[in-house]
CSV table of C-alpha atoms in Angstrom, one decimal:
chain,number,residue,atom,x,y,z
A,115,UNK,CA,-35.0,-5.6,28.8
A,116,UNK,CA,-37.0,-5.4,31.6
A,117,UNK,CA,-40.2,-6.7,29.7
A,118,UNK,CA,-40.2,-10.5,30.1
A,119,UNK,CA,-42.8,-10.8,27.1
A,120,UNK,CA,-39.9,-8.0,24.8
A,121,UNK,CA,-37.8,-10.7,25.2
A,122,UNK,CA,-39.3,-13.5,24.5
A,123,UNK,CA,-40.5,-11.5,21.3
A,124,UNK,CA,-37.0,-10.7,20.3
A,125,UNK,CA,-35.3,-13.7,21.0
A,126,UNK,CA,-37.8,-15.6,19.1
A,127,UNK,CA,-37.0,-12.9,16.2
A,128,UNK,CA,-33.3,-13.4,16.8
A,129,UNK,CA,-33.6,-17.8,16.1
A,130,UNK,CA,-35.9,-17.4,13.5
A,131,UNK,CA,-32.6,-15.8,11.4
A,132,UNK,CA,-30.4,-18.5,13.0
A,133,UNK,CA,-28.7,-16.6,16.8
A,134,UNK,CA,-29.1,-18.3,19.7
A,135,UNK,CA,-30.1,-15.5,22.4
A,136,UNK,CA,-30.1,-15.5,26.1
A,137,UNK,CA,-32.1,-12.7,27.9
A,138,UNK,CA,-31.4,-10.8,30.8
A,139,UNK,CA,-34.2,-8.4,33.1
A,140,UNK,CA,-31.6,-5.3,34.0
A,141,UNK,CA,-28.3,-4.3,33.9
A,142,UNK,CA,-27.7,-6.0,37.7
A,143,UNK,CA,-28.5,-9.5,36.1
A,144,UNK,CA,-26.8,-8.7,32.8
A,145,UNK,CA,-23.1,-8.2,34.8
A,146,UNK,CA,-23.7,-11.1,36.7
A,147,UNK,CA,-24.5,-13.1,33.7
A,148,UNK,CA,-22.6,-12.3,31.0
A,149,UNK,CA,-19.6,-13.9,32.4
A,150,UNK,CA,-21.1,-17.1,31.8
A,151,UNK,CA,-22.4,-16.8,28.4
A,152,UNK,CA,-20.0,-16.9,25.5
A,153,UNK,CA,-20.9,-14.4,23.0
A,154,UNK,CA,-19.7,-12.2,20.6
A,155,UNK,CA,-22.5,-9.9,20.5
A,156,UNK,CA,-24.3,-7.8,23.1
A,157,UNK,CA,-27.8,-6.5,22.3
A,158,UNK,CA,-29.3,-3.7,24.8
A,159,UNK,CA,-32.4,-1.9,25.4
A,160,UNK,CA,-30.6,1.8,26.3
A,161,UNK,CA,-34.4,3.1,27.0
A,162,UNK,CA,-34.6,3.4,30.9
A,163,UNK,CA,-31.4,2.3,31.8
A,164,UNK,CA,-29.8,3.5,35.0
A,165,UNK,CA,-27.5,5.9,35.5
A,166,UNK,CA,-24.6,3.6,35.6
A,167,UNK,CA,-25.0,3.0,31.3
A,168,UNK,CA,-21.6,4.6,31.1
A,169,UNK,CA,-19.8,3.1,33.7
A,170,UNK,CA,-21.3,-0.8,32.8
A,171,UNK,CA,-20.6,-0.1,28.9
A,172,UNK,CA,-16.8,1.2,30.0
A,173,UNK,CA,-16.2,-2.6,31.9
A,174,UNK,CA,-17.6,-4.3,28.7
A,175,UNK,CA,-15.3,-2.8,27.1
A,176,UNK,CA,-12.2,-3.2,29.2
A,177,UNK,CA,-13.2,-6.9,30.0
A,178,UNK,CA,-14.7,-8.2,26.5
A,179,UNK,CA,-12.7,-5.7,23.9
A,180,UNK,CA,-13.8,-8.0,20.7
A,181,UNK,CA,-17.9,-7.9,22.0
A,182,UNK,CA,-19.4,-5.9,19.5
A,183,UNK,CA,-22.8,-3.9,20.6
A,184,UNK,CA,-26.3,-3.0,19.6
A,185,UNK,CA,-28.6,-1.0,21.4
A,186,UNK,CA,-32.3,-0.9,21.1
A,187,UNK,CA,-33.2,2.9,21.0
A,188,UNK,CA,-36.3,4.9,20.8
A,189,UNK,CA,-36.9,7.0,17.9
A,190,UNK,CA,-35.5,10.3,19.3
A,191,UNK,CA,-32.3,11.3,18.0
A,192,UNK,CA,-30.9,12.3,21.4
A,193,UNK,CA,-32.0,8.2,22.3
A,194,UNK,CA,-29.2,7.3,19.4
A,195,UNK,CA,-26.9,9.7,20.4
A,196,UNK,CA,-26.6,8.6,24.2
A,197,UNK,CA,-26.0,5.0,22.9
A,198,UNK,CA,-23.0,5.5,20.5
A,199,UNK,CA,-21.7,8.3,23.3
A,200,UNK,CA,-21.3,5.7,25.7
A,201,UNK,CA,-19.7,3.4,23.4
A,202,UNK,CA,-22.4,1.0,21.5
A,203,UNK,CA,-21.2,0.2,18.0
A,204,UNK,CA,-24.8,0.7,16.3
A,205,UNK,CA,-28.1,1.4,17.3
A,206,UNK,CA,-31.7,-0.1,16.0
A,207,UNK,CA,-34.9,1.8,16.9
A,208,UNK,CA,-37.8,-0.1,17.7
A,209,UNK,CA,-40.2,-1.6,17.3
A,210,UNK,CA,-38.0,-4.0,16.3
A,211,UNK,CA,-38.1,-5.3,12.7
A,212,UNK,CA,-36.9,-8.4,11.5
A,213,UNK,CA,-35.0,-8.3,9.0
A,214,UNK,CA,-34.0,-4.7,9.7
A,215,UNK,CA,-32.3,-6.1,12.7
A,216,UNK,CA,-30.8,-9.6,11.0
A,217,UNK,CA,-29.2,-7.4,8.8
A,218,UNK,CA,-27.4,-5.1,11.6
A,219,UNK,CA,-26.5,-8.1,13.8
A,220,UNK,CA,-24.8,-10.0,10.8
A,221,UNK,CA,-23.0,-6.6,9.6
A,222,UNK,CA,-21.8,-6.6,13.1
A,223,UNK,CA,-20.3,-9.8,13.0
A,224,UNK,CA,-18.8,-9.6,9.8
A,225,UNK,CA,-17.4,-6.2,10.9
A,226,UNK,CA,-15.8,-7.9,14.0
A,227,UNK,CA,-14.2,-10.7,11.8
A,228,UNK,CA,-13.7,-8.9,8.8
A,229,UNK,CA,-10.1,-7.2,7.5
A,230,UNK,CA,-10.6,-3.9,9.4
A,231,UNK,CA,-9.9,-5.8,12.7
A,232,UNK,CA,-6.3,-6.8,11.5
A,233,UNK,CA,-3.3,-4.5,12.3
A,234,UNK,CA,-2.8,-1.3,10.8
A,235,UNK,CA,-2.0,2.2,11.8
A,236,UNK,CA,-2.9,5.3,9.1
A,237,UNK,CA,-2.3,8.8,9.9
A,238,UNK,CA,-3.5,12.1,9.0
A,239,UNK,CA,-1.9,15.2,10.5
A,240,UNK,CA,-1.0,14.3,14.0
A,241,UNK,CA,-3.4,11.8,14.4
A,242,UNK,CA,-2.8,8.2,14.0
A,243,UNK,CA,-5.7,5.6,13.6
A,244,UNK,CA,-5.1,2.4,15.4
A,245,UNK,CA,-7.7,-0.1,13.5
A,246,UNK,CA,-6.6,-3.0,15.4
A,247,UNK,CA,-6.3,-1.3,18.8
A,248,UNK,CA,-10.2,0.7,17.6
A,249,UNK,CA,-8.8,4.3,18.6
A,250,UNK,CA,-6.9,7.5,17.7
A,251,UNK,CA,-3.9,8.3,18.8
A,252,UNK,CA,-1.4,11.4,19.0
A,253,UNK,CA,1.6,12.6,21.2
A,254,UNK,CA,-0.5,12.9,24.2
A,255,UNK,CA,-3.5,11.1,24.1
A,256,UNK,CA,-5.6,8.5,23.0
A,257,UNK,CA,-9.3,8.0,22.8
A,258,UNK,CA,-11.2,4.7,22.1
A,259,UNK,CA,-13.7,4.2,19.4
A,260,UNK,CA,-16.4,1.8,18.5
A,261,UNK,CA,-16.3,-0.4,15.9
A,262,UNK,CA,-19.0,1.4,13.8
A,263,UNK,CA,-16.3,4.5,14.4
A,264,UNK,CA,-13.2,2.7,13.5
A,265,UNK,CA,-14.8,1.2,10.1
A,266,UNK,CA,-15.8,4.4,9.3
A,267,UNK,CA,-12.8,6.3,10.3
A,268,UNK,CA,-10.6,3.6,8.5
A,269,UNK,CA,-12.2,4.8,5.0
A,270,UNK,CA,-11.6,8.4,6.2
A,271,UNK,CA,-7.5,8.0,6.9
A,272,UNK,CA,-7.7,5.8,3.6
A,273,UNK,CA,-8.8,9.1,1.9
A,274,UNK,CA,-7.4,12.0,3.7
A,275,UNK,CA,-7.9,15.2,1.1
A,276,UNK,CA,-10.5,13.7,-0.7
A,277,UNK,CA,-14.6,13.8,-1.0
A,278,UNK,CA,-15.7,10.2,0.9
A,279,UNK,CA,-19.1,9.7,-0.8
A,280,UNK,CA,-22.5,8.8,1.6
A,281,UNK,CA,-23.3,6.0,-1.2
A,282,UNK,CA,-19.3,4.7,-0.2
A,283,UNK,CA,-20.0,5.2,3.4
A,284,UNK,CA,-23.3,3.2,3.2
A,285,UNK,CA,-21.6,0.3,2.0
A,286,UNK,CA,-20.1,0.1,6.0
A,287,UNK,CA,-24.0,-0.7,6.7
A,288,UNK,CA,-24.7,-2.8,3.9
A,289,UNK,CA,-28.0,-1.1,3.3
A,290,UNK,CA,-29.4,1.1,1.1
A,291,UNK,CA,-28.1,4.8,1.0
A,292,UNK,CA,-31.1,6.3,2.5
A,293,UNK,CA,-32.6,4.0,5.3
A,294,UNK,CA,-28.2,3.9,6.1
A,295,UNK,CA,-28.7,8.1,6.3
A,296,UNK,CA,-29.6,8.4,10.0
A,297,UNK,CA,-27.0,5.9,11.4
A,298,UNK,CA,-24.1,7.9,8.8
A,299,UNK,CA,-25.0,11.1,10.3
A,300,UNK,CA,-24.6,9.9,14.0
A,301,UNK,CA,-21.8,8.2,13.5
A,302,UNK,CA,-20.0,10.9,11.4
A,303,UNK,CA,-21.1,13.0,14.5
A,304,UNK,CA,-19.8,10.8,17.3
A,305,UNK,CA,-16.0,10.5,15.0
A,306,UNK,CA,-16.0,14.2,14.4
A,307,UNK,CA,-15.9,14.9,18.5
A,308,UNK,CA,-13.5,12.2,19.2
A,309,UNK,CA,-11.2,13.3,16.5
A,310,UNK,CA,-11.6,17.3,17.8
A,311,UNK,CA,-11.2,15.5,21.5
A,312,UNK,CA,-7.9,13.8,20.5
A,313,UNK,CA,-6.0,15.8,17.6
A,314,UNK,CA,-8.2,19.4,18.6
A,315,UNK,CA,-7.8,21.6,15.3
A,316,UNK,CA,-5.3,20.1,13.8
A,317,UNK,CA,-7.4,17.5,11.7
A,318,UNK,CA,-11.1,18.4,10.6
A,319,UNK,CA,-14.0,16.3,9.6
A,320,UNK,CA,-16.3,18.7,7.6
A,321,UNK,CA,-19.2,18.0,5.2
A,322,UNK,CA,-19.0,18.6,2.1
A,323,UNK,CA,-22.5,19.4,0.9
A,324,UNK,CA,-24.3,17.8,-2.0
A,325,UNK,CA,-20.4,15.4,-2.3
A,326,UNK,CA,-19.7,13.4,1.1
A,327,UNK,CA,-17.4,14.1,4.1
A,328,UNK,CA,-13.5,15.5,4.3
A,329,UNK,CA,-10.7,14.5,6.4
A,330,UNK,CA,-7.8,16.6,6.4
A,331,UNK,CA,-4.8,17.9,8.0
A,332,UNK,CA,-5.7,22.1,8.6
A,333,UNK,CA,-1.6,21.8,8.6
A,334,UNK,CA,-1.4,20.4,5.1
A,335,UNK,CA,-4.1,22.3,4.1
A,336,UNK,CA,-2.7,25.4,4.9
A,337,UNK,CA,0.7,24.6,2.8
A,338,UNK,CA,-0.9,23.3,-0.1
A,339,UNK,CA,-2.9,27.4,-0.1
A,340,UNK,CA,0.4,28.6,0.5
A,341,UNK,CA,2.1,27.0,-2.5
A,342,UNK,CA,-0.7,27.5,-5.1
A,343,UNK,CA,-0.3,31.0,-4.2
A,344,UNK,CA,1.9,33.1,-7.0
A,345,UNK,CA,5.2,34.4,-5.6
């Protein structure tokens, strides 16, 4: 965050619920600092960033798997949407509110520690989920996801053929259903194009409307209309 004064405002917010927080100007200072700071959560302002977002976001990732990340977004949806496309586990839009942010950073945590981190593989068509690994996997590729995505795609393979509710969903957020609305529907966004990028039409994420969200195999779909069909 390139405001000297935004920092000092948020990490004042961030010890008054209990984090230490160290502050870097730009993404030049933040690569040659990080190194030195152990943390286990990254929090960025994505407004303004350089071109490079992608590229420095790709080298967290390689070089710090386990770092779990927030970005600070404006209140565009297309703000949101860059951030989780380049790899940011959740978003927060400012101005920044305190306990609207405690509440993500310690979901975030608790995510990174919690039982979806330990191994396990679930499949649905040709598409395997890799929860400890955070990506999908078939024959011939593999494509990384967030931890936001892998939660969320975790209660998807856990329910392939059946109606996942947006109440169950917003229990990943541990907030109420409709302030947790905005974040489900750009993360449900962001799964459905990795899972199209990596199985292509062979699994499907739809919306069900008025129920929840679908994942199923359009393979096993397809039998099961076959055999309810009278001969």
């Amino acid at each position: 965050m390139a405001d000297s004064a935004g920092r000092e405002r948020l990490q004042t917010t961030l010890a008054s619920v209990g984090f230490d927080a160290v502050g870097f100007p730009d993404l030049t200072q933040l690569m040659r600092g990080w190194r030195r700071v152990e943390s286990r959560l990254m929090l960025i302002d994505v407004d303004g960033l350089c071109d490079d977002w992608k590229q420095v976001m790709s080298q967290l990732r390689q070089q710090l798997p386990g770092l779990s990340v927030i970005v600070g977004t404006g209140e565009t949806p297309k703000s949101a949407s860059i951030a989780l496309d380049a790899g940011a586990d959740e978003f927060v839009s400012r101005p920044w509110i305190a306990a609207e942010l405690s509440a993500r950073v310690h979901a975030a945590l608790r995510r990174a520690d919690g039982p979806h981190r330990q191994s396990m593989t679930l499949t649905c068509g040709c598409c395997r989920l890799d929860v400890a690994g955070r990506k999908l996997v078939t024959a011939s590729r593999s494509v990384e996801l967030t931890g936001r995505e892998t939660a969320l795609a975790r209660m998807m393979f856990q329910s392939v053929g059946g109606v996942v509710s947006r109440r169950a969903l917003a229990r990943i957020w541990e907030m109420e259903e409709d302030l947790a609305s905005r974040s489900i529907e750009q993360h449900i966004y962001q799964l459905r194009r990795k899972i199209r990028l990596c199985a292509g039409a062979d699994v499907t994420l739809r919306n069900v409307y008025a129920r929840g969200y679908q994942l199923e195999s359009m393979a096993a779909a397809s039998g099961n209309m076959k055999s309810s069909v009278p001969g």
